[in-house]
mmCIF file of C-alpha atoms in Angstrom:
data_model
loop_
_atom_site.group_PDB
_atom_site.id
_atom_site.type_symbol
_atom_site.label_atom_id
_atom_site.label_comp_id
_atom_site.label_asym_id
_atom_site.label_seq_id
_atom_site.Cartn_x
_atom_site.Cartn_y
_atom_site.Cartn_z
ATOM 1 C CA MET Z 28 86.430 74.788 82.675
ATOM 2 C CA ASN Z 29 82.886 76.066 82.834
ATOM 3 C CA GLY Z 30 80.503 76.437 85.534
ATOM 4 C CA LEU Z 31 82.067 78.729 88.069
ATOM 5 C CA LYS Z 32 80.474 82.150 86.998
ATOM 6 C CA ASN Z 33 79.303 81.993 90.775
ATOM 7 C CA CYS Z 34 82.896 82.117 91.830
ATOM 8 C CA THR Z 35 85.218 84.904 92.435
ATOM 9 C CA PHE Z 36 89.015 84.425 93.001
ATOM 10 C CA ILE Z 37 90.643 87.327 95.165
ATOM 11 C CA ILE Z 38 94.350 87.853 95.402
ATOM 12 C CA PRO Z 39 95.872 90.436 97.346
ATOM 13 C CA PHE Z 40 99.734 90.790 96.887
ATOM 14 C CA ARG Z 41 102.686 93.068 97.175
ATOM 15 C CA ILE Z 42 105.689 92.212 94.679
ATOM 16 C CA ASP Z 43 108.895 92.079 96.368
ATOM 17 C CA CYS Z 44 111.212 90.138 94.128
ATOM 18 C CA PRO Z 45 110.970 89.354 90.208
ATOM 19 C CA GLU Z 46 109.884 85.552 91.011
ATOM 20 C CA ARG Z 47 106.538 87.053 92.843
ATOM 21 C CA GLN Z 48 105.796 88.815 89.434
ATOM 22 C CA ARG Z 49 106.662 85.894 87.621
ATOM 23 C CA ASN Z 50 104.643 83.605 89.781
ATOM 24 C CA LEU Z 51 101.664 85.770 89.623
ATOM 25 C CA SER Z 52 101.644 85.960 86.023
ATOM 26 C CA PHE Z 53 101.526 82.306 85.822
ATOM 27 C CA VAL Z 54 98.846 82.292 88.240
ATOM 28 C CA LEU Z 55 96.772 84.393 86.495
ATOM 29 C CA HIS Z 56 97.500 82.594 83.231
ATOM 30 C CA TRP Z 57 96.428 79.128 85.047
ATOM 31 C CA LEU Z 58 93.109 80.703 86.629
ATOM 32 C CA ALA Z 59 92.310 82.324 83.264
ATOM 33 C CA HIS Z 60 90.986 78.757 82.106
ATOM 34 C CA ILE Z 61 88.456 79.126 84.622
ATOM 35 C CA ASP Z 62 85.270 80.736 83.957
ATOM 36 C CA ALA Z 63 85.393 82.859 86.974
ATOM 37 C CA LYS Z 64 85.977 86.525 88.140
ATOM 38 C CA ILE Z 65 89.266 87.467 89.508
ATOM 39 C CA ALA Z 66 89.850 90.354 91.862
ATOM 40 C CA LEU Z 67 93.409 91.773 92.587
ATOM 41 C CA ILE Z 68 94.539 94.266 95.015
ATOM 42 C CA GLU Z 69 97.856 95.619 95.216
ATOM 43 C CA ALA Z 70 99.171 97.270 98.213
ATOM 44 C CA ASP Z 71 102.406 98.987 97.893
ATOM 45 C CA THR Z 72 104.254 102.250 97.793
ATOM 46 C CA ILE Z 73 103.813 101.876 93.948
ATOM 47 C CA SER Z 74 102.507 99.666 91.541
ATOM 48 C CA ARG Z 75 104.618 97.144 90.161
ATOM 49 C CA ILE Z 76 102.467 94.442 88.621
ATOM 50 C CA ASP Z 77 102.639 93.580 85.055
ATOM 51 C CA LYS Z 78 99.641 94.455 83.592
ATOM 52 C CA THR Z 79 100.229 92.413 80.298
ATOM 53 C CA SER Z 80 98.869 89.426 81.556
ATOM 54 C CA PHE Z 81 95.419 90.400 82.504
ATOM 55 C CA THR Z 82 92.368 88.965 80.843
ATOM 56 C CA GLU Z 83 89.153 90.404 80.829
ATOM 57 C CA ASN Z 84 87.600 88.737 83.559
ATOM 58 C CA ILE Z 85 90.208 90.506 85.828
ATOM 59 C CA SER Z 86 89.604 93.567 87.958
ATOM 60 C CA TYR Z 87 92.592 95.407 89.708
ATOM 61 C CA ARG Z 88 92.793 98.082 92.239
ATOM 62 C CA PHE Z 89 95.871 99.753 93.563
ATOM 63 C CA VAL Z 90 95.837 100.938 96.970
ATOM 64 C CA GLU Z 91 99.078 103.047 97.931
ATOM 65 C CA ASP Z 92 100.335 101.722 101.249
ATOM 66 C CA HIS Z 93 103.870 102.797 102.967
ATOM 67 C CA ASN Z 94 103.457 100.136 105.655
ATOM 68 C CA PRO Z 95 106.416 97.602 105.236
ATOM 69 C CA ILE Z 96 104.322 94.958 106.935
ATOM 70 C CA PHE Z 97 101.865 94.070 104.198
ATOM 71 C CA HIS Z 98 98.528 93.717 106.100
ATOM 72 C CA ARG Z 99 96.955 90.796 103.884
ATOM 73 C CA THR Z 100 94.014 89.959 106.258
ATOM 74 C CA HIS Z 101 92.731 93.568 105.903
ATOM 75 C CA TYR Z 102 92.765 93.470 102.055
ATOM 76 C CA ILE Z 103 91.245 89.834 101.859
ATOM 77 C CA ASN Z 104 88.276 91.355 104.095
ATOM 78 C CA THR Z 105 88.032 94.314 101.643
ATOM 79 C CA LEU Z 106 87.613 92.105 98.481
ATOM 80 C CA LEU Z 107 85.365 89.829 100.256
ATOM 81 C CA GLU Z 108 83.113 92.644 100.969
ATOM 82 C CA GLN Z 109 83.174 93.921 97.458
ATOM 83 C CA SER Z 110 82.430 90.481 95.949
ATOM 84 C CA ASN Z 111 79.094 89.742 94.684
ATOM 85 C CA THR Z 112 79.211 86.056 94.153
ATOM 86 C CA ASP Z 113 78.344 83.324 96.548
ATOM 87 C CA VAL Z 114 81.504 81.573 96.558
ATOM 88 C CA VAL Z 115 84.997 83.343 96.978
ATOM 89 C CA SER Z 116 88.312 81.903 96.670
ATOM 90 C CA ILE Z 117 91.248 83.464 98.324
ATOM 91 C CA TRP Z 118 94.160 82.648 96.341
ATOM 92 C CA ASP Z 119 97.849 83.180 97.175
ATOM 93 C CA ALA Z 120 100.169 84.239 94.082
ATOM 94 C CA ASP Z 121 102.344 81.295 94.365
ATOM 95 C CA ILE Z 122 99.906 78.845 94.403
ATOM 96 C CA VAL Z 123 98.891 76.006 91.891
ATOM 97 C CA THR Z 124 96.356 73.231 92.105
ATOM 98 C CA LYS Z 125 95.061 70.756 89.437
ATOM 99 C CA TYR Z 126 91.652 72.132 88.069
ATOM 100 C CA GLU Z 127 89.461 69.111 88.921
ATOM 101 C CA GLN Z 128 90.335 70.059 92.661
ATOM 102 C CA ILE Z 129 89.284 73.456 92.075
ATOM 103 C CA GLU Z 130 86.025 72.301 90.872
ATOM 104 C CA GLU Z 131 85.716 69.797 93.811
ATOM 105 C CA ALA Z 132 86.216 72.433 96.447
ATOM 106 C CA VAL Z 133 83.515 74.680 94.704
ATOM 107 C CA GLN Z 134 81.131 71.882 94.676
ATOM 108 C CA ASN Z 135 81.938 71.354 98.559
ATOM 109 C CA ILE Z 136 80.696 74.783 99.144
ATOM 110 C CA MET Z 137 77.667 74.478 97.063
ATOM 111 C CA LYS Z 138 76.690 71.274 99.152
ATOM 112 C CA GLY Z 139 76.747 73.241 102.351
ATOM 113 C CA ASN Z 140 80.190 73.385 103.515
ATOM 114 C CA THR Z 141 81.477 76.955 104.892
ATOM 115 C CA LEU Z 142 85.088 76.350 104.197
ATOM 116 C CA THR Z 143 86.850 73.892 101.746
ATOM 117 C CA TYR Z 144 90.390 73.531 100.299
ATOM 118 C CA PRO Z 145 91.444 72.621 97.093
ATOM 119 C CA TYR Z 146 93.913 69.862 98.148
ATOM 120 C CA HIS Z 147 93.940 67.051 100.240
ATOM 121 C CA LYS Z 148 95.848 68.416 103.505
ATOM 122 C CA GLU Z 149 99.342 68.946 101.858
ATOM 123 C CA CYS Z 150 101.354 71.271 99.866
ATOM 124 C CA ILE Z 151 104.584 70.707 97.995
ATOM 125 C CA MET Z 152 106.964 73.444 98.216
ATOM 126 C CA LEU Z 153 108.602 73.299 94.596
ATOM 127 C CA SER Z 154 112.451 73.760 94.184
ATOM 128 C CA PRO Z 155 113.532 76.371 91.898
ATOM 129 C CA GLU Z 156 114.496 73.933 89.165
ATOM 130 C CA ASP Z 157 110.956 72.082 89.663
ATOM 131 C CA THR Z 158 109.212 75.536 89.428
ATOM 132 C CA GLU Z 159 111.345 76.711 86.190
ATOM 133 C CA LYS Z 160 110.083 73.016 84.753
ATOM 134 C CA PHE Z 161 106.342 73.286 85.572
ATOM 135 C CA LEU Z 162 106.289 76.886 84.368
ATOM 136 C CA LYS Z 163 107.385 75.724 80.929
ATOM 137 C CA THR Z 164 105.614 72.636 80.570
ATOM 138 C CA GLU Z 165 102.551 73.138 82.793
ATOM 139 C CA ASP Z 166 102.949 69.165 83.654
ATOM 140 C CA PHE Z 167 102.553 68.065 87.286
ATOM 141 C CA THR Z 168 104.277 64.932 86.268
ATOM 142 C CA CYS Z 169 107.670 66.950 85.705
ATOM 143 C CA ILE Z 170 107.906 67.493 89.542
ATOM 144 C CA ASN Z 171 110.852 65.876 91.053
ATOM 145 C CA HIS Z 172 109.204 65.008 94.640
ATOM 146 C CA GLN Z 173 112.755 63.975 95.909
ATOM 147 C CA GLU Z 174 113.863 67.657 95.668
ATOM 148 C CA SER Z 175 110.399 69.522 96.235
ATOM 149 C CA HIS Z 176 108.913 68.502 99.852
ATOM 150 C CA PRO Z 177 105.847 69.433 101.913
ATOM 151 C CA ILE Z 178 105.802 72.788 103.546
ATOM 152 C CA ILE Z 179 104.907 71.510 106.659
ATOM 153 C CA ASN Z 180 104.540 67.911 108.540
ATOM 154 C CA ARG Z 181 101.111 68.516 109.694
ATOM 155 C CA THR Z 182 97.566 69.251 107.850
ATOM 156 C CA PHE Z 183 98.515 72.291 105.508
ATOM 157 C CA CYS Z 184 95.388 74.931 105.586
ATOM 158 C CA GLY Z 185 96.752 77.879 103.906
ATOM 159 C CA GLY Z 186 97.674 79.010 100.087
ATOM 160 C CA ALA Z 187 94.284 78.609 98.549
ATOM 161 C CA PHE Z 188 90.790 78.174 100.008
ATOM 162 C CA PHE Z 189 87.079 78.551 99.177
ATOM 163 C CA VAL Z 190 84.359 79.977 101.335
ATOM 164 C CA ASN Z 191 80.797 80.549 101.338
ATOM 165 C CA ARG Z 192 81.031 84.310 101.222
ATOM 166 C CA GLN Z 193 77.877 85.161 103.595
ATOM 167 C CA LYS Z 194 78.704 82.500 105.727
ATOM 168 C CA TYR Z 195 82.339 83.423 106.275
ATOM 169 C CA LEU Z 196 81.614 87.155 106.843
ATOM 170 C CA SER Z 197 79.205 86.157 109.422
ATOM 171 C CA LEU Z 198 82.207 84.265 111.072
ATOM 172 C CA GLY Z 199 83.834 87.850 110.827
ATOM 173 C CA GLY Z 200 85.836 86.961 107.654
ATOM 174 C CA GLU Z 201 89.537 87.400 108.187
ATOM 175 C CA ASN Z 202 91.229 88.271 111.606
ATOM 176 C CA GLU Z 203 92.858 91.545 110.942
ATOM 177 C CA HIS Z 204 94.805 91.258 114.301
ATOM 178 C CA PHE Z 205 97.065 88.995 111.978
ATOM 179 C CA ILE Z 206 99.457 91.427 109.974
ATOM 180 C CA GLY Z 207 101.847 90.281 107.992
ATOM 181 C CA TRP Z 208 103.058 86.798 107.790
ATOM 182 C CA GLY Z 209 101.927 84.398 110.688
ATOM 183 C CA PRO Z 210 99.710 81.792 111.976
ATOM 184 C CA GLU Z 211 96.365 83.365 110.459
ATOM 185 C CA ASP Z 212 95.883 80.077 108.283
ATOM 186 C CA ALA Z 213 95.670 77.967 111.497
ATOM 187 C CA GLU Z 214 93.417 80.485 113.280
ATOM 188 C CA ARG Z 215 90.793 80.625 110.090
ATOM 189 C CA LEU Z 216 90.648 76.910 110.190
ATOM 190 C CA ARG Z 217 90.070 76.771 114.290
ATOM 191 C CA ARG Z 218 87.957 79.883 114.448
ATOM 192 C CA VAL Z 219 85.455 77.812 111.917
ATOM 193 C CA GLN Z 220 85.957 74.599 113.697
ATOM 194 C CA ILE Z 221 84.844 76.238 117.102
ATOM 195 C CA MET Z 222 81.722 77.761 115.538
ATOM 196 C CA LYS Z 223 80.836 74.359 114.350
ATOM 197 C CA HIS Z 224 80.711 75.154 110.649
ATOM 198 C CA PRO Z 225 81.491 72.448 108.189
ATOM 199 C CA ILE Z 226 84.800 72.058 106.680
ATOM 200 C CA LYS Z 227 86.039 69.932 103.704
ATOM 201 C CA TRP Z 228 89.439 69.214 101.672
ATOM 202 C CA THR Z 229 89.238 67.442 98.577
ATOM 203 C CA VAL Z 230 89.675 63.654 98.489
ATOM 204 C CA LYS Z 231 92.974 63.763 97.003
ATOM 205 C CA GLY Z 232 95.681 66.025 95.289
ATOM 206 C CA ASN Z 233 98.384 68.508 96.665
ATOM 207 C CA ALA Z 234 98.737 72.221 96.242
ATOM 208 C CA TYR Z 235 102.096 73.125 94.898
ATOM 209 C CA HIS Z 236 103.772 76.574 95.985
ATOM 210 C CA LEU Z 237 106.016 78.001 93.483
ATOM 211 C CA TYR Z 238 109.562 79.049 94.421
ATOM 212 C CA HIS Z 239 110.419 82.584 95.494
ATOM 213 C CA PRO Z 240 112.949 83.994 97.882
ATOM 214 C CA ARG Z 241 111.695 84.381 101.500
ATOM 215 C CA ASN Z 242 111.553 87.931 101.880
ATOM 216 C CA GLU Z 243 110.136 90.000 104.916
ATOM 217 C CA ASN Z 244 106.724 89.371 104.084
ATOM 218 C CA SER Z 245 107.400 85.731 104.008
ATOM 219 C CA ARG Z 246 108.422 85.425 107.848
ATOM 220 C CA PHE Z 247 107.558 86.789 111.094
ATOM 221 C CA PHE Z 248 108.403 90.802 110.590
ATOM 222 C CA ASP Z 249 110.172 90.920 113.860
ATOM 223 C CA GLU Z 250 110.180 89.199 117.260
ATOM 224 C CA LYS Z 251 107.671 91.576 118.842
ATOM 225 C CA THR Z 252 105.300 90.931 116.237
ATOM 226 C CA ALA Z 253 105.793 87.258 116.198
ATOM 227 C CA ILE Z 254 104.843 87.160 119.983
ATOM 228 C CA GLU Z 255 101.832 89.123 119.458
ATOM 229 C CA LEU Z 256 100.604 87.036 116.507
ATOM 230 C CA ARG Z 257 101.068 83.726 118.461
ATOM 231 C CA LYS Z 258 99.236 85.401 121.643
ATOM 232 C CA GLU Z 259 96.608 86.245 119.233
ATOM 233 C CA PHE Z 260 96.498 82.544 117.773
ATOM 234 C CA VAL Z 261 96.192 80.836 121.202
ATOM 235 C CA LYS Z 262 93.469 83.242 122.469
ATOM 236 C CA ILE Z 263 91.264 82.102 119.812
ATOM 237 C CA CYS Z 264 91.968 78.461 120.353
ATOM 238 C CA CYS Z 265 91.227 78.912 124.065
ATOM 239 C CA MET Z 266 87.634 80.250 123.403
ATOM 240 C CA ASN Z 267 84.294 78.232 123.248
ATOM 241 C CA LYS Z 268 81.754 79.019 120.731
ATOM 242 C CA LYS Z 269 79.936 81.833 122.863
ATOM 243 C CA GLU Z 270 83.156 83.587 123.812
ATOM 244 C CA LEU Z 271 84.132 83.567 120.088
ATOM 245 C CA HIS Z 272 80.841 84.850 118.947
ATOM 246 C CA GLU Z 273 81.272 87.711 120.948
ATOM 247 C CA TYR Z 274 84.858 88.324 120.033
ATOM 248 C CA ILE Z 275 83.743 88.222 116.279
ATOM 249 C CA LYS Z 276 81.272 90.923 116.961
ATOM 250 C CA THR Z 277 83.651 93.283 118.567
ATOM 251 C CA SER Z 278 87.348 92.619 117.844
ATOM 252 C CA LEU Z 279 88.337 91.103 114.634
ATOM 253 C CA LYS Z 280 88.479 94.019 112.297
ATOM 254 C CA GLN Z 281 90.827 96.837 112.343
ATOM 255 C CA SER Z 282 90.984 100.173 110.889
ATOM 256 C CA ILE Z 283 94.272 101.331 109.222
#
């Protein structure tokens, strides 16, 4: 697929199980058909990534990080600030969508939207069996929708999204108060809405989440962290545009 040279896919990751490595290798293979840059950042005690799946359009950086909580929002911001394309996609290591949905999401950014999604508000969680079948066939029709189910029963807004880089950075980029797994996807959407920036989903099509075990970076780290992250989300949701503008200027970024 051509025409995406002005787009960078950024993927921050930490490999905590063999399935994560398998999924990331497949996602890199899937995105290799797109004429775009791919920027990876691995944050862990040691590098675990299998680099044999790398292609020439991939840049890779390892950061030694001994924190058991993967501070994904911080590493997204690091890559956002380093990117030099107008369009940036933040992509999970376990998400796949159809190519035409990716192209539509990029076009929606080029039409003036600040935040776009390469799916129509739904993500299907693939079963282990459907994941294996899809990885072998690369055929969406092999998915058994009776065994694989939507992740949530409301509008999905995570997994993969595209931004106008400059506009999104002007809105603070990622909120680094969200450490580890939490409601950062919903917060991002709500913050962009409060600031009155345009948002668009594709007309049709799902996102698909490849199976992996739910380890410590796929759930709230502990009850204290869960409470703090929920408080941050509610605080953002309760702000008006002026209040949020001031908060963005002073409070979204953290040093680690």
